[in-house]
mmCIF file of C-alpha atoms and ligand atoms in Angstrom:
data_model
loop_
_atom_site.group_PDB
_atom_site.id
_atom_site.type_symbol
_atom_site.label_atom_id
_atom_site.label_comp_id
_atom_site.label_asym_id
_atom_site.label_seq_id
_atom_site.Cartn_x
_atom_site.Cartn_y
_atom_site.Cartn_z
ATOM 1 C CA MET A 1 75.538 65.472 164.467
ATOM 2 C CA MET A 2 75.451 66.114 160.698
ATOM 3 C CA LYS A 3 77.781 65.257 157.901
ATOM 4 C CA VAL A 4 77.810 66.469 154.351
ATOM 5 C CA SER A 5 78.465 63.101 152.722
ATOM 6 C CA GLY A 6 79.077 59.493 153.766
ATOM 7 C CA THR A 7 78.049 57.819 156.972
ATOM 8 C CA ILE A 8 78.996 58.785 160.445
ATOM 9 C CA SER A 9 79.135 56.464 163.430
ATOM 10 C CA GLN A 10 78.181 57.872 166.769
ATOM 11 C CA VAL A 11 78.891 56.457 170.217
ATOM 12 C CA ASP A 12 77.418 58.174 173.239
ATOM 13 C CA ILE A 13 79.010 58.408 176.662
ATOM 14 C CA GLU A 14 76.215 58.582 179.220
ATOM 15 C CA LEU A 15 77.358 60.609 182.230
ATOM 16 C CA GLN A 16 74.375 62.762 183.215
ATOM 17 C CA ASP A 17 75.314 66.414 182.681
ATOM 18 C CA ARG A 18 78.763 65.359 181.450
ATOM 19 C CA SER A 19 77.416 63.167 178.615
ATOM 20 C CA TYR A 20 78.901 63.599 175.146
ATOM 21 C CA THR A 21 79.215 62.082 171.713
ATOM 22 C CA ILE A 22 82.113 60.409 169.935
ATOM 23 C CA ALA A 23 81.750 60.963 166.180
ATOM 24 C CA ILE A 24 83.648 58.501 163.970
ATOM 25 C CA ALA A 25 84.045 58.918 160.185
ATOM 26 C CA PRO A 26 86.440 60.113 157.498
ATOM 27 C CA SER A 27 86.531 63.839 156.558
ATOM 28 C CA LEU A 28 85.219 65.044 159.906
ATOM 29 C CA PHE A 29 87.725 67.284 161.620
ATOM 30 C CA ASP A 30 87.824 69.985 158.926
ATOM 31 C CA ASP A 31 84.066 70.092 158.466
ATOM 32 C CA PRO A 32 82.496 73.052 160.354
ATOM 33 C CA LEU A 33 79.324 70.977 160.799
ATOM 34 C CA SER A 34 81.228 68.630 163.127
ATOM 35 C CA TYR A 35 81.349 71.460 165.670
ATOM 36 C CA ALA A 36 77.775 72.721 165.315
ATOM 37 C CA VAL A 37 76.813 71.145 168.665
ATOM 38 C CA LEU A 38 79.337 73.219 170.632
ATOM 39 C CA PRO A 39 78.112 76.178 172.701
ATOM 40 C CA ARG A 40 78.834 79.718 171.588
ATOM 41 C CA ALA A 41 82.067 81.334 172.782
ATOM 42 C CA SER A 42 84.211 84.174 171.557
ATOM 43 C CA SER A 43 87.563 82.423 171.751
ATOM 44 C CA ALA A 44 89.156 79.052 171.190
ATOM 45 C CA LEU A 45 92.671 77.651 171.509
ATOM 46 C CA ILE A 46 93.925 74.874 169.256
ATOM 47 C CA VAL A 47 96.605 72.793 170.994
ATOM 48 C CA SER A 48 98.751 70.575 168.790
ATOM 49 C CA ASN A 49 102.406 69.657 168.466
ATOM 50 C CA THR A 50 105.303 70.149 166.069
ATOM 51 C CA THR A 51 104.392 67.023 164.078
ATOM 52 C CA VAL A 52 100.604 67.318 163.915
ATOM 53 C CA ALA A 53 100.333 71.096 163.461
ATOM 54 C CA PRO A 54 101.942 71.197 159.991
ATOM 55 C CA LEU A 55 99.660 68.352 158.869
ATOM 56 C CA TYR A 56 96.275 69.444 160.182
ATOM 57 C CA ALA A 57 96.182 72.715 162.137
ATOM 58 C CA GLN A 58 95.427 75.019 159.212
ATOM 59 C CA ARG A 59 92.457 72.938 158.107
ATOM 60 C CA LEU A 60 91.055 72.867 161.640
ATOM 61 C CA GLN A 61 91.590 76.603 161.893
ATOM 62 C CA ALA A 62 89.611 77.119 158.668
ATOM 63 C CA ALA A 63 86.764 74.934 159.973
ATOM 64 C CA LEU A 64 86.549 76.898 163.246
ATOM 65 C CA GLN A 65 87.082 80.369 161.804
ATOM 66 C CA GLY A 66 83.385 81.203 161.481
ATOM 67 C CA LYS A 67 82.580 80.047 165.001
ATOM 68 C CA TYR A 68 85.134 81.925 167.119
ATOM 69 C CA SER A 69 86.131 85.547 166.638
ATOM 70 C CA GLN A 70 89.445 84.914 168.385
ATOM 71 C CA LEU A 71 91.164 81.721 167.376
ATOM 72 C CA HIS A 72 94.548 81.035 168.979
ATOM 73 C CA HIS A 73 97.045 78.262 168.487
ATOM 74 C CA VAL A 74 99.817 76.744 170.601
ATOM 75 C CA VAL A 75 102.300 74.194 169.275
ATOM 76 C CA LEU A 76 103.916 71.925 171.872
ATOM 77 C CA PRO A 77 107.124 69.948 171.512
ATOM 78 C CA ASP A 78 106.362 66.385 170.410
ATOM 79 C CA GLY A 79 106.865 63.299 172.545
ATOM 80 C CA GLU A 80 106.019 61.457 175.738
ATOM 81 C CA GLY A 81 109.139 63.016 177.293
ATOM 82 C CA PHE A 82 107.402 66.407 177.017
ATOM 83 C CA LYS A 83 104.279 65.370 178.935
ATOM 84 C CA THR A 84 105.464 67.570 181.793
ATOM 85 C CA TRP A 85 104.636 70.621 183.916
ATOM 86 C CA GLU A 86 106.905 72.735 181.719
ATOM 87 C CA THR A 87 105.001 71.849 178.556
ATOM 88 C CA LEU A 88 101.645 72.172 180.300
ATOM 89 C CA ASN A 89 102.637 75.699 181.238
ATOM 90 C CA LEU A 90 102.970 76.574 177.541
ATOM 91 C CA ILE A 91 99.204 76.016 177.241
ATOM 92 C CA PHE A 92 98.523 78.240 180.285
ATOM 93 C CA ASP A 93 100.923 80.862 178.853
ATOM 94 C CA ALA A 94 98.966 80.914 175.581
ATOM 95 C CA LEU A 95 95.626 81.169 177.395
ATOM 96 C CA LEU A 96 96.763 84.008 179.641
ATOM 97 C CA GLN A 97 98.766 85.926 177.041
ATOM 98 C CA ASN A 98 95.701 85.933 174.772
ATOM 99 C CA GLY A 99 93.337 86.995 177.549
ATOM 100 C CA CYS A 100 91.213 83.850 177.186
ATOM 101 C CA ASP A 101 88.079 83.857 179.343
ATOM 102 C CA ARG A 102 86.299 81.003 181.100
ATOM 103 C CA LYS A 103 84.168 80.154 178.051
ATOM 104 C CA THR A 104 87.220 79.605 175.857
ATOM 105 C CA VAL A 105 87.112 76.185 174.188
ATOM 106 C CA LEU A 106 90.336 74.168 173.984
ATOM 107 C CA PHE A 107 90.745 71.858 170.980
ATOM 108 C CA ALA A 108 93.212 68.982 171.464
ATOM 109 C CA LEU A 109 94.489 68.140 167.992
ATOM 110 C CA GLY A 110 96.887 65.192 168.218
ATOM 111 C CA GLY A 111 97.583 61.899 169.895
ATOM 112 C CA GLY A 112 97.190 60.883 173.512
ATOM 113 C CA VAL A 113 99.973 63.138 174.772
ATOM 114 C CA VAL A 114 98.387 66.303 173.376
ATOM 115 C CA GLY A 115 94.926 65.071 174.424
ATOM 116 C CA ASP A 116 95.911 64.266 178.023
ATOM 117 C CA MET A 117 97.738 67.582 178.475
ATOM 118 C CA THR A 118 95.055 69.712 176.838
ATOM 119 C CA GLY A 119 92.398 68.026 178.950
ATOM 120 C CA PHE A 120 94.363 68.718 182.121
ATOM 121 C CA ALA A 121 94.885 72.342 181.096
ATOM 122 C CA ALA A 122 91.130 72.628 180.439
ATOM 123 C CA ALA A 123 90.368 71.065 183.836
ATOM 124 C CA SER A 124 92.521 73.590 185.656
ATOM 125 C CA TYR A 125 92.432 76.858 183.685
ATOM 126 C CA MET A 126 90.092 79.180 185.602
ATOM 127 C CA ARG A 127 88.996 75.992 187.450
ATOM 128 C CA GLY A 128 87.601 74.490 184.286
ATOM 129 C CA VAL A 129 86.923 75.461 180.670
ATOM 130 C CA PRO A 130 85.341 73.326 177.925
ATOM 131 C CA PHE A 131 87.446 71.171 175.640
ATOM 132 C CA VAL A 132 87.123 69.015 172.545
ATOM 133 C CA GLN A 133 89.204 65.967 171.638
ATOM 134 C CA ILE A 134 90.302 65.559 168.017
ATOM 135 C CA PRO A 135 92.413 62.395 168.289
ATOM 136 C CA THR A 136 94.766 61.765 165.370
ATOM 137 C CA THR A 137 96.391 58.484 166.436
ATOM 138 C CA LEU A 138 94.709 55.097 166.547
ATOM 139 C CA LEU A 139 95.559 54.840 170.243
ATOM 140 C CA ALA A 140 93.896 58.152 170.984
ATOM 141 C CA GLN A 141 90.802 57.300 168.898
ATOM 142 C CA VAL A 142 90.224 53.952 170.621
ATOM 143 C CA ASP A 143 91.195 54.927 174.138
ATOM 144 C CA SER A 144 92.798 58.112 175.401
ATOM 145 C CA SER A 145 90.399 60.697 173.948
ATOM 146 C CA VAL A 146 87.421 58.972 175.568
ATOM 147 C CA GLY A 147 86.579 58.866 179.258
ATOM 148 C CA GLY A 148 88.082 62.026 180.689
ATOM 149 C CA LYS A 149 91.403 60.874 182.130
ATOM 150 C CA THR A 150 93.753 63.821 181.731
ATOM 151 C CA GLY A 151 97.194 64.538 183.107
ATOM 152 C CA ILE A 152 100.957 64.618 182.861
ATOM 153 C CA ASN A 153 103.853 62.405 183.922
ATOM 154 C CA HIS A 154 106.093 62.866 186.947
ATOM 155 C CA PRO A 155 109.699 61.642 186.790
ATOM 156 C CA LEU A 156 108.737 59.116 189.477
ATOM 157 C CA GLY A 157 105.563 57.840 187.845
ATOM 158 C CA LYS A 158 103.473 57.876 184.708
ATOM 159 C CA ASN A 159 100.273 59.971 184.568
ATOM 160 C CA MET A 160 100.642 60.665 188.289
ATOM 161 C CA ILE A 161 99.369 64.244 188.168
ATOM 162 C CA GLY A 162 95.981 64.830 186.604
ATOM 163 C CA ALA A 163 92.223 65.069 186.816
ATOM 164 C CA PHE A 164 89.077 63.353 185.600
ATOM 165 C CA TYR A 165 87.588 65.883 183.219
ATOM 166 C CA GLN A 166 85.283 65.018 180.335
ATOM 167 C CA PRO A 167 85.428 66.654 176.893
ATOM 168 C CA LEU A 168 82.344 68.190 175.270
ATOM 169 C CA LEU A 169 82.835 66.191 172.101
ATOM 170 C CA VAL A 170 85.241 63.691 170.526
ATOM 171 C CA VAL A 171 85.824 63.904 166.768
ATOM 172 C CA CYS A 172 87.567 60.783 165.411
ATOM 173 C CA ASP A 173 88.498 61.532 161.831
ATOM 174 C CA LEU A 174 89.639 58.223 160.329
ATOM 175 C CA ASP A 175 91.450 60.020 157.498
ATOM 176 C CA THR A 176 94.050 61.349 159.928
ATOM 177 C CA LEU A 177 95.265 57.781 160.453
ATOM 178 C CA LYS A 178 96.628 57.793 156.887
ATOM 179 C CA THR A 179 99.653 59.864 157.939
ATOM 180 C CA LEU A 180 100.396 57.893 161.110
ATOM 181 C CA PRO A 181 103.810 56.161 161.130
ATOM 182 C CA ALA A 182 103.544 52.341 161.046
ATOM 183 C CA ARG A 183 105.116 52.012 164.497
ATOM 184 C CA GLU A 184 102.385 54.278 165.934
ATOM 185 C CA LEU A 185 99.659 52.278 164.208
ATOM 186 C CA SER A 186 100.979 49.118 165.873
ATOM 187 C CA ALA A 187 101.084 50.919 169.220
ATOM 188 C CA GLY A 188 97.400 51.776 168.772
ATOM 189 C CA LEU A 189 96.599 48.159 167.984
ATOM 190 C CA ALA A 190 97.808 47.207 171.477
ATOM 191 C CA GLU A 191 94.898 49.155 172.983
ATOM 192 C CA VAL A 192 92.535 47.679 170.380
ATOM 193 C CA ILE A 193 93.582 44.118 171.283
ATOM 194 C CA LYS A 194 93.203 44.949 174.984
ATOM 195 C CA TYR A 195 89.400 45.157 174.717
ATOM 196 C CA GLY A 196 89.091 41.515 173.623
ATOM 197 C CA PRO A 197 90.351 39.539 176.624
ATOM 198 C CA ILE A 198 88.826 41.951 179.156
ATOM 199 C CA ALA A 199 85.364 42.372 177.623
ATOM 200 C CA ASP A 200 84.586 40.827 174.252
ATOM 201 C CA MET A 201 86.067 37.581 172.944
ATOM 202 C CA ALA A 202 84.021 37.852 169.723
ATOM 203 C CA PHE A 203 85.893 41.119 169.091
ATOM 204 C CA LEU A 204 89.183 39.313 169.748
ATOM 205 C CA ASP A 205 88.183 36.730 167.101
ATOM 206 C CA TRP A 206 87.424 39.604 164.716
ATOM 207 C CA ILE A 207 90.796 41.298 165.375
ATOM 208 C CA GLU A 208 92.635 38.025 164.739
ATOM 209 C CA ALA A 209 90.790 37.618 161.447
ATOM 210 C CA HIS A 210 91.483 41.226 160.409
ATOM 211 C CA ILE A 211 94.946 41.946 161.788
ATOM 212 C CA ASP A 212 96.463 42.142 158.302
ATOM 213 C CA THR A 213 93.736 44.447 156.968
ATOM 214 C CA LEU A 214 94.102 46.641 160.050
ATOM 215 C CA LEU A 215 97.842 46.869 159.484
ATOM 216 C CA ALA A 216 97.118 47.720 155.831
ATOM 217 C CA ARG A 217 94.836 50.553 157.112
ATOM 218 C CA ASP A 218 91.737 49.242 155.395
ATOM 219 C CA PRO A 219 89.192 52.039 156.069
ATOM 220 C CA ALA A 220 86.278 49.705 156.839
ATOM 221 C CA ALA A 221 88.369 47.617 159.249
ATOM 222 C CA LEU A 222 89.687 50.698 161.037
ATOM 223 C CA ALA A 223 86.175 52.168 161.259
ATOM 224 C CA HIS A 224 84.842 48.982 162.839
ATOM 225 C CA ALA A 225 87.765 48.720 165.290
ATOM 226 C CA VAL A 226 87.460 52.344 166.448
ATOM 227 C CA LYS A 227 83.690 52.063 166.854
ATOM 228 C CA ARG A 228 83.754 48.764 168.790
ATOM 229 C CA CYS A 229 86.537 49.980 171.103
ATOM 230 C CA CYS A 230 84.648 53.220 171.796
ATOM 231 C CA GLU A 231 81.455 51.248 172.487
ATOM 232 C CA ILE A 232 83.227 49.052 175.031
ATOM 233 C CA LYS A 233 84.982 52.002 176.626
ATOM 234 C CA ALA A 234 81.699 53.954 176.747
ATOM 235 C CA TRP A 235 80.013 51.002 178.480
ATOM 236 C CA VAL A 236 82.785 50.823 181.099
ATOM 237 C CA VAL A 237 83.163 54.569 181.704
ATOM 238 C CA SER A 238 79.411 55.144 181.922
ATOM 239 C CA GLN A 239 79.314 52.695 184.843
ATOM 240 C CA ASP A 240 82.480 53.774 186.626
ATOM 241 C CA GLU A 241 83.673 57.222 185.562
ATOM 242 C CA ARG A 242 86.230 57.669 188.353
ATOM 243 C CA GLU A 243 87.634 54.154 188.492
ATOM 244 C CA SER A 244 86.245 53.041 191.808
ATOM 245 C CA GLY A 245 86.071 49.497 190.437
ATOM 246 C CA LEU A 246 85.191 48.264 186.949
ATOM 247 C CA ARG A 247 87.136 50.906 185.003
ATOM 248 C CA ALA A 248 90.422 49.465 186.237
ATOM 249 C CA ILE A 249 90.034 46.600 183.732
ATOM 250 C CA LEU A 250 90.942 49.096 180.994
ATOM 251 C CA ASN A 251 94.408 49.018 182.505
ATOM 252 C CA PHE A 252 95.045 45.417 181.435
ATOM 253 C CA GLY A 253 98.785 45.186 180.722
ATOM 254 C CA HIS A 254 99.388 48.730 181.965
ATOM 255 C CA THR A 255 100.934 47.923 185.375
ATOM 256 C CA PHE A 256 103.802 46.052 183.732
ATOM 257 C CA GLY A 257 103.724 48.481 180.793
ATOM 258 C CA HIS A 258 104.075 51.611 182.914
ATOM 259 C CA ALA A 259 107.076 50.020 184.682
ATOM 260 C CA ILE A 260 108.700 49.474 181.282
ATOM 261 C CA GLU A 261 108.026 53.072 180.220
ATOM 262 C CA ALA A 262 109.272 54.614 183.456
ATOM 263 C CA GLY A 263 112.196 52.178 183.823
ATOM 264 C CA LEU A 264 113.534 52.793 180.313
ATOM 265 C CA GLY A 265 112.770 56.535 180.403
ATOM 266 C CA TYR A 266 109.596 57.910 178.800
ATOM 267 C CA GLY A 267 109.643 57.744 175.034
ATOM 268 C CA GLN A 268 112.117 54.855 174.626
ATOM 269 C CA TRP A 269 109.284 52.424 174.062
ATOM 270 C CA LEU A 270 105.973 53.821 172.876
ATOM 271 C CA HIS A 271 103.117 53.589 175.365
ATOM 272 C CA GLY A 272 101.315 51.053 173.155
ATOM 273 C CA GLU A 273 104.458 48.936 172.804
ATOM 274 C CA ALA A 274 104.855 48.803 176.574
ATOM 275 C CA VAL A 275 101.163 47.918 176.961
ATOM 276 C CA GLY A 276 101.466 45.178 174.322
ATOM 277 C CA CYS A 277 104.350 43.544 176.161
ATOM 278 C CA GLY A 278 102.619 44.256 179.489
ATOM 279 C CA MET A 279 99.559 42.326 178.289
ATOM 280 C CA VAL A 280 101.734 39.270 177.622
ATOM 281 C CA MET A 281 103.019 39.550 181.202
ATOM 282 C CA ALA A 282 99.541 40.127 182.681
ATOM 283 C CA ALA A 283 98.115 37.179 180.733
ATOM 284 C CA SER A 284 101.003 35.027 181.891
ATOM 285 C CA LEU A 285 100.323 36.094 185.494
ATOM 286 C CA SER A 286 96.641 35.190 185.030
ATOM 287 C CA ALA A 287 97.688 31.708 183.869
ATOM 288 C CA ARG A 288 100.129 31.284 186.771
ATOM 289 C CA LEU A 289 97.313 32.224 189.146
ATOM 290 C CA GLY A 290 95.321 29.365 187.612
ATOM 291 C CA LEU A 291 92.654 31.645 186.108
ATOM 292 C CA VAL A 292 93.131 30.926 182.403
ATOM 293 C CA ASP A 293 94.970 28.262 180.484
ATOM 294 C CA ALA A 294 98.298 28.658 178.700
ATOM 295 C CA ALA A 295 96.555 28.462 175.306
ATOM 296 C CA LEU A 296 95.013 31.915 175.848
ATOM 297 C CA VAL A 297 98.432 33.358 176.743
ATOM 298 C CA ARG A 298 99.891 31.883 173.545
ATOM 299 C CA ARG A 299 96.949 33.195 171.511
ATOM 300 C CA LEU A 300 97.370 36.736 172.816
ATOM 301 C CA THR A 301 101.153 36.632 172.445
ATOM 302 C CA THR A 302 100.832 35.583 168.799
ATOM 303 C CA LEU A 303 98.338 38.350 168.038
ATOM 304 C CA ILE A 304 100.383 41.024 169.812
ATOM 305 C CA GLN A 305 103.460 39.932 167.868
ATOM 306 C CA LYS A 306 101.524 39.953 164.570
ATOM 307 C CA ALA A 307 100.438 43.512 165.364
ATOM 308 C CA GLY A 308 104.127 44.467 165.244
ATOM 309 C CA LEU A 309 104.586 44.827 168.988
ATOM 310 C CA PRO A 310 107.308 43.548 171.306
ATOM 311 C CA VAL A 311 106.381 40.505 173.399
ATOM 312 C CA THR A 312 109.621 40.239 175.376
ATOM 313 C CA GLY A 313 110.279 42.756 178.131
ATOM 314 C CA PRO A 314 113.448 44.843 178.456
ATOM 315 C CA VAL A 315 115.961 44.357 181.251
ATOM 316 C CA LEU A 316 115.588 47.376 183.542
ATOM 317 C CA ASP A 317 118.281 46.370 186.037
ATOM 318 C CA ALA A 318 121.049 43.892 185.310
ATOM 319 C CA SER A 319 121.514 42.885 188.950
ATOM 320 C CA ASP A 320 117.865 42.498 190.010
ATOM 321 C CA ASN A 321 115.558 42.957 187.046
ATOM 322 C CA ALA A 322 112.380 41.598 188.664
ATOM 323 C CA GLY A 323 113.132 43.679 191.770
ATOM 324 C CA ARG A 324 113.305 46.839 189.659
ATOM 325 C CA TYR A 325 109.994 46.034 187.944
ATOM 326 C CA LEU A 326 108.394 45.447 191.369
ATOM 327 C CA GLU A 327 109.814 48.704 192.713
ATOM 328 C CA LEU A 328 108.390 50.659 189.771
ATOM 329 C CA MET A 329 105.046 48.869 189.888
ATOM 330 C CA ARG A 330 104.577 49.760 193.560
ATOM 331 C CA LEU A 331 104.248 53.370 192.344
ATOM 332 C CA ASP A 332 101.308 52.426 190.102
ATOM 333 C CA LYS A 333 98.095 54.334 190.857
ATOM 334 C CA LYS A 334 96.276 51.067 191.471
ATOM 335 C CA SER A 335 98.654 50.096 194.312
ATOM 336 C CA LEU A 336 97.212 50.310 197.798
ATOM 337 C CA GLY A 337 99.462 50.613 200.847
ATOM 338 C CA GLY A 338 102.435 49.481 198.741
ATOM 339 C CA ASP A 339 100.611 46.354 197.518
ATOM 340 C CA ILE A 340 100.590 46.108 193.732
ATOM 341 C CA ARG A 341 97.261 45.219 192.134
ATOM 342 C CA PHE A 342 97.158 43.741 188.656
ATOM 343 C CA VAL A 343 94.405 43.512 186.082
ATOM 344 C CA VAL A 344 94.135 39.778 185.424
ATOM 345 C CA ILE A 345 91.901 37.796 183.086
ATOM 346 C CA ASP A 346 89.467 35.820 185.247
ATOM 347 C CA ALA A 347 88.044 33.978 182.268
ATOM 348 C CA PRO A 348 88.156 34.757 178.533
ATOM 349 C CA GLY A 349 86.379 38.123 178.116
ATOM 350 C CA ARG A 350 86.274 38.931 181.829
ATOM 351 C CA ALA A 351 88.882 40.734 183.971
ATOM 352 C CA SER A 352 89.350 41.994 187.511
ATOM 353 C CA LEU A 353 91.871 43.692 189.756
ATOM 354 C CA ARG A 354 93.791 41.654 192.307
ATOM 355 C CA GLY A 355 97.088 41.225 194.129
ATOM 356 C CA ALA A 356 99.630 38.493 193.485
ATOM 357 C CA PRO A 357 102.539 37.116 195.525
ATOM 358 C CA ASP A 358 105.847 38.816 194.685
ATOM 359 C CA ALA A 359 107.422 35.421 194.017
ATOM 360 C CA LEU A 360 104.864 34.694 191.275
ATOM 361 C CA VAL A 361 105.316 38.133 189.737
ATOM 362 C CA ARG A 362 109.074 37.565 189.734
ATOM 363 C CA GLU A 363 108.523 34.282 187.867
ATOM 364 C CA VAL A 364 106.461 36.098 185.244
ATOM 365 C CA ILE A 365 109.072 38.826 184.776
ATOM 366 C CA ASP A 366 111.922 36.304 184.589
ATOM 367 C CA ALA A 367 110.008 34.300 181.987
ATOM 368 C CA CYS A 368 108.914 37.301 179.899
ATOM 369 C CA CYS A 369 112.089 39.425 179.848
ATOM 370 C CA LEU A 370 115.176 39.320 177.699
ATOM 371 C CA ARG A 371 118.149 37.612 179.250
ATOM 372 C CA LEU A 372 121.515 39.319 179.406
HETATM 373 P P1 NAD B 401 101.456 60.495 170.982
HETATM 374 O O1 NAD B 401 100.455 61.460 171.386
HETATM 375 O O2 NAD B 401 102.852 60.696 171.429
HETATM 376 O O3 NAD B 401 101.420 60.356 169.385
HETATM 377 C C1 NAD B 401 102.304 59.466 168.764
HETATM 378 C C2 NAD B 401 103.151 60.158 167.687
HETATM 379 O O4 NAD B 401 102.375 60.304 166.512
HETATM 380 C C3 NAD B 401 103.621 61.545 168.044
HETATM 381 O O5 NAD B 401 104.902 61.752 167.521
HETATM 382 C C4 NAD B 401 102.611 62.433 167.342
HETATM 383 O O6 NAD B 401 103.089 63.712 167.076
HETATM 384 C C5 NAD B 401 102.384 61.664 166.068
HETATM 385 N N1 NAD B 401 101.109 61.859 165.415
HETATM 386 C C6 NAD B 401 99.902 62.038 165.994
HETATM 387 N N2 NAD B 401 98.950 62.008 165.062
HETATM 388 C C7 NAD B 401 99.556 61.849 163.873
HETATM 389 C C8 NAD B 401 99.100 61.741 162.541
HETATM 390 N N3 NAD B 401 97.806 61.705 162.254
HETATM 391 N N4 NAD B 401 100.001 61.614 161.555
HETATM 392 C C9 NAD B 401 101.330 61.561 161.854
HETATM 393 N N5 NAD B 401 101.819 61.627 163.090
HETATM 394 C C10 NAD B 401 100.937 61.769 164.091
HETATM 395 O O7 NAD B 401 101.078 59.007 171.469
HETATM 396 P P2 NAD B 401 99.696 58.220 171.559
HETATM 397 O O8 NAD B 401 100.060 56.811 171.345
HETATM 398 O O9 NAD B 401 98.653 58.836 170.728
HETATM 399 O O10 NAD B 401 99.255 58.439 173.069
HETATM 400 C C11 NAD B 401 100.025 57.957 174.128
HETATM 401 C C12 NAD B 401 99.690 58.744 175.346
HETATM 402 O O11 NAD B 401 98.308 58.550 175.663
HETATM 403 C C13 NAD B 401 100.466 58.340 176.573
HETATM 404 O O12 NAD B 401 100.923 59.483 177.235
HETATM 405 C C14 NAD B 401 99.455 57.613 177.431
HETATM 406 O O13 NAD B 401 99.723 57.719 178.792
HETATM 407 C C15 NAD B 401 98.198 58.314 177.058
HETATM 408 N N6 NAD B 401 96.993 57.514 177.269
HETATM 409 C C16 NAD B 401 95.976 58.109 177.934
HETATM 410 C C17 NAD B 401 94.790 57.424 178.127
HETATM 411 C C18 NAD B 401 93.642 58.118 178.784
HETATM 412 O O14 NAD B 401 92.658 57.440 179.091
HETATM 413 N N7 NAD B 401 93.695 59.409 178.977
HETATM 414 C C19 NAD B 401 94.647 56.123 177.637
HETATM 415 C C20 NAD B 401 95.714 55.547 176.943
HETATM 416 C C21 NAD B 401 96.886 56.268 176.761
HETATM 417 N N1 LIG B 402 92.923 53.994 179.494
HETATM 418 C C1 LIG B 402 92.366 53.593 180.734
HETATM 419 C C2 LIG B 402 91.180 54.376 181.155
HETATM 420 O O1 LIG B 402 90.735 55.247 180.451
HETATM 421 O O2 LIG B 402 90.657 54.141 182.210
#
């Protein structure tokens, strides 16, 4: 990996023949040198959305122009509510209408929604074509662009249809975070905070000390956060690519969070907001199971709140709120035979997957949700 000026951080994902590099630096995505490692092909398709395309698509197109003789572009509608079969089909339409062959490279230019859908399209078009992640949200740079989880939502459950399919390369251009709305930056911080209690308490200390500089988009702070998150995710994914065990810890806060997203309707709360609140609930469950003390729950709650995220859950059903959460959580991919499994903190910096009695989960939901 080369760069004309400045330093570039590199994190490697070790997965035998599916290994790849995450490059992290400013001024990366529009530099043709960033893509020098990619194999030759005649065509490429840039996938972005109605918000990201006007900001960055032309510059990416210019950077790729010399590499591909046929460069196509598809612009998807923006939003979690469009992470559907219908939108996915727009990518297949573009590939087929342009006669794209099985060497065509897909470039996902956008946040996690564009990245997840482009990856799934790449996994399934002609049974698999190469793809590159160019994440432009903090959430996508620290989490979704790395590790090969791709997919779409189903009305009955989040990310229920998809495939494990690794990109060839991830290009995290820190400059793209300058145009991110503040609410989206906070949503990304939820996934940053996540890595502390599950894997690295020293990183949690660092986030607490730098939360204001992160919110102010200090370039050095953002660079460190993205790199450390990618290192932790690389360590986890390299050991457990297909989530047969360890990888589940990356879902800390997500079981409650996915219930919030599905229960409110996708897009009402941002994914990161739901995860932030879900982490408060998961930490509280860990304390009620006697695994960690209440001080850690308070510490996390304070940090999540400082990051600009909600820490009180929404009411999903006025007559039986906890029952509705439980019903939605039974659809979680980690559930087995209808039994919900939660990522809990076993000890500061260590997490695991386990069940919990419904009565205890109800207590957590009652304590963590708004009252009518
Ligand atoms: P997103 O993709 O919806 O992006 C958030 C918003 O920011 C969108 O409106 C987008 O158009 C806009 N945007 C993107 N980049 C921008 C930029 N640089 N400047 C201005 N606006 C910009 O949301 P997200 O938070 O990036 O991703 C959430 C999705 O990621 C969810 O669907 C979630 O399920 C998925 N996810 C996947 C994984 C995984 O491992 N695959 C992990 C975590 C989350
Ligand atoms: N974001 C969770 C995972 O990649 O496994």
